[in-house]
Structures are given as C-alpha cells and as structure tokens.
Short mmCIF file of C-alpha atoms in Angstrom, two decimals:
data_model
loop_
_atom_site.label_atom_id
_atom_site.label_comp_id
_atom_site.label_asym_id
_atom_site.label_seq_id
_atom_site.Cartn_x
_atom_site.Cartn_y
_atom_site.Cartn_z
CA GLN T 81 -11.93 -14.53 1.26
CA SER T 82 -11.47 -11.07 -0.17
CA HIS T 83 -13.94 -8.54 -1.48
CA VAL T 84 -12.37 -7.14 -4.61
CA LYS T 85 -14.20 -4.05 -5.78
CA VAL T 86 -12.68 -3.10 -9.12
CA LEU T 87 -10.03 -5.00 -10.96
CA MET T 88 -8.88 -4.10 -14.42
CA LYS T 89 -6.23 -6.15 -16.13
CA GLN T 90 -3.81 -7.94 -13.86
CA ASP T 91 -0.09 -7.35 -14.21
CA ASP T 92 3.14 -8.76 -12.77
CA PHE T 93 3.09 -6.20 -9.97
CA TYR T 94 -0.41 -7.30 -8.98
CA ASP T 95 0.79 -10.91 -8.94
CA SER T 96 3.70 -10.03 -6.65
CA LEU T 97 1.30 -8.17 -4.30
CA GLN T 98 -1.01 -11.19 -4.17
CA LYS T 99 1.95 -13.45 -3.39
CA TYR T 100 3.23 -11.12 -0.66
CA PHE T 101 -0.18 -10.83 1.00
CA SER T 102 -0.85 -14.57 0.94
CA GLU T 103 2.62 -15.36 2.37
CA LYS T 104 2.00 -12.89 5.23
CA GLN T 105 -1.62 -14.06 5.70
CA ILE T 106 -2.97 -10.61 4.92
CA MET T 107 -6.53 -10.40 3.64
CA ILE T 108 -7.46 -7.93 0.92
CA LYS T 109 -10.80 -6.32 1.86
CA GLU T 110 -10.91 -3.86 -1.06
CA LEU T 111 -8.80 -3.45 -4.14
CA ILE T 112 -9.06 -0.72 -6.72
CA GLN T 113 -6.70 -0.42 -9.64
CA ILE T 114 -5.94 3.26 -10.22
CA LYS T 115 -3.85 2.59 -13.32
CA LYS T 116 -1.39 -0.05 -14.49
CA GLY T 117 0.96 -0.72 -11.61
CA GLU T 118 -0.92 1.36 -9.05
CA TYR T 119 -3.44 0.01 -6.56
CA ASP T 120 -5.40 1.27 -3.56
CA LEU T 121 -6.19 -1.47 -1.09
CA VAL T 122 -7.81 -1.91 2.28
CA ILE T 123 -6.12 -4.85 3.97
CA GLU T 124 -6.68 -6.74 7.19
CA MET T 125 -4.04 -8.60 9.16
CA HIS T 126 -3.73 -10.31 12.49
CA THR T 127 -1.47 -8.68 15.06
CA PRO T 128 -0.59 -9.81 18.58
CA VAL T 129 -3.39 -7.53 19.87
CA GLY T 130 -6.07 -8.52 17.35
CA LYS T 131 -7.08 -7.61 13.82
CA ALA T 132 -5.70 -4.47 12.23
CA ILE T 133 -7.09 -2.75 9.14
CA TYR T 134 -4.85 -0.56 6.96
CA PHE T 135 -5.13 1.54 3.86
CA CYS T 136 -2.40 0.42 1.48
CA LYS T 137 -1.12 2.30 -1.57
CA ALA T 138 0.90 0.02 -3.85
CA LYS T 139 2.99 1.46 -6.69
CA ASP T 140 5.12 -0.26 -9.30
CA LYS T 141 7.71 2.49 -9.56
CA LYS T 142 11.52 2.57 -9.37
CA LYS T 143 11.77 5.68 -7.17
CA CYS T 144 8.99 7.10 -5.01
CA ASN T 145 9.15 10.61 -3.54
CA ASP T 146 7.44 12.55 -0.77
CA GLY T 147 4.61 13.45 -3.17
CA ASP T 148 3.79 9.75 -3.54
CA LEU T 149 3.85 9.29 0.24
CA SER T 150 1.85 12.44 0.86
CA SER T 151 -1.05 11.48 -1.39
CA ALA T 152 -1.18 7.98 0.14
CA TYR T 153 -1.08 9.43 3.66
CA ILE T 154 -3.96 11.84 2.92
CA GLN T 155 -6.05 9.03 1.40
CA ALA T 156 -5.49 6.93 4.52
CA GLN T 157 -6.45 9.84 6.78
CA ASN T 158 -9.64 10.37 4.79
CA LYS T 159 -10.52 6.72 5.45
CA ARG T 160 -9.41 7.09 9.09
CA LEU T 161 -6.98 4.20 8.66
CA PRO T 162 -3.26 3.80 9.25
CA CYS T 163 -1.20 3.76 6.06
CA ILE T 164 1.14 1.28 4.41
CA PHE T 165 3.00 2.36 1.29
CA MET T 166 4.30 -0.48 -0.88
CA THR T 167 6.54 -0.11 -3.88
CA SER T 168 8.40 -2.40 -6.25
CA GLY T 169 11.28 0.07 -6.11
CA GLU T 170 12.46 2.32 -3.33
CA VAL T 171 11.45 5.49 -1.54
CA ILE T 172 14.01 8.28 -1.83
CA LYS T 173 15.92 9.30 1.30
CA LYS T 174 14.40 12.81 1.43
CA ALA T 175 10.90 11.29 1.56
CA LYS T 176 11.88 8.78 4.27
CA GLU T 177 13.22 11.62 6.40
CA LYS T 178 9.67 13.00 6.59
CA LEU T 179 8.25 9.79 8.11
CA ASN T 180 8.69 10.98 11.69
CA SER T 181 7.38 14.48 11.05
CA ASP T 182 4.89 14.67 8.17
CA PHE T 183 3.81 11.03 7.84
CA LYS T 184 3.62 9.75 11.42
CA GLY T 185 2.88 6.05 11.72
CA MET T 186 3.18 5.30 8.00
CA LEU T 187 4.84 1.99 7.15
CA ILE T 188 6.94 1.65 4.02
CA LEU T 189 7.62 -1.65 2.26
CA GLU T 190 10.15 -1.47 -0.56
CA ASN T 191 11.19 -3.94 -3.27
CA VAL T 192 7.93 -5.87 -3.05
#
C-alpha cells in the first residue's frame, strides 16, 4: 500500500512508472507531481540485505542533461537518501560521465 501525497492529473508517463514499480515490486511511499511528466517519489524496495529507501526523480523527457541529474542529486541529499533518476528518454553522455565524480551512487534508469 502506498502513501500518495499529492497527485494532479495522471498521464501516460505516470502509468508507465506505476507499471514499472509494480513489476519490480517497488512500493511508492510518497509521490508528488511537480508538473506534467515530472514526479518526485520516495520509493521502497527489497534488496538482498533488507529494505532500501530511495529518492526518485522521474522525468518524461527525450534528453536529460547534467542539470537534471544535479537537481535530483541535491534533492536526494537533502532528504539523506540515495538517488534514482528515471527518464522516458535518455541521459546524455556528458552527464553520465559525471556519475563517478559529481553524482556518486546515483542510479539511472532510461527508456522507462
């Protein structure tokens, strides 16, 4: 059971997120729609070592850059949670190159 805080109108991207999370048995603890096609979530999943809680930024966008990753990473740090960045499109190469330096531990899921 999930605790959805704020939900404006649902869209296709939201539906694909819901489908992805239910297939992976990931529970949505919080969901806030920032604008159409952009969501901030707190999710919980089971790992081999127990439950893990993540901040997740989900964007319905063809190309995401390091600015998109940076703002998600900062939000996750403010919540003291690891970060997952999900997009319906892809993250540009230049932004991915910063994963090991600027955005340590961030997970990226593309083409969701």
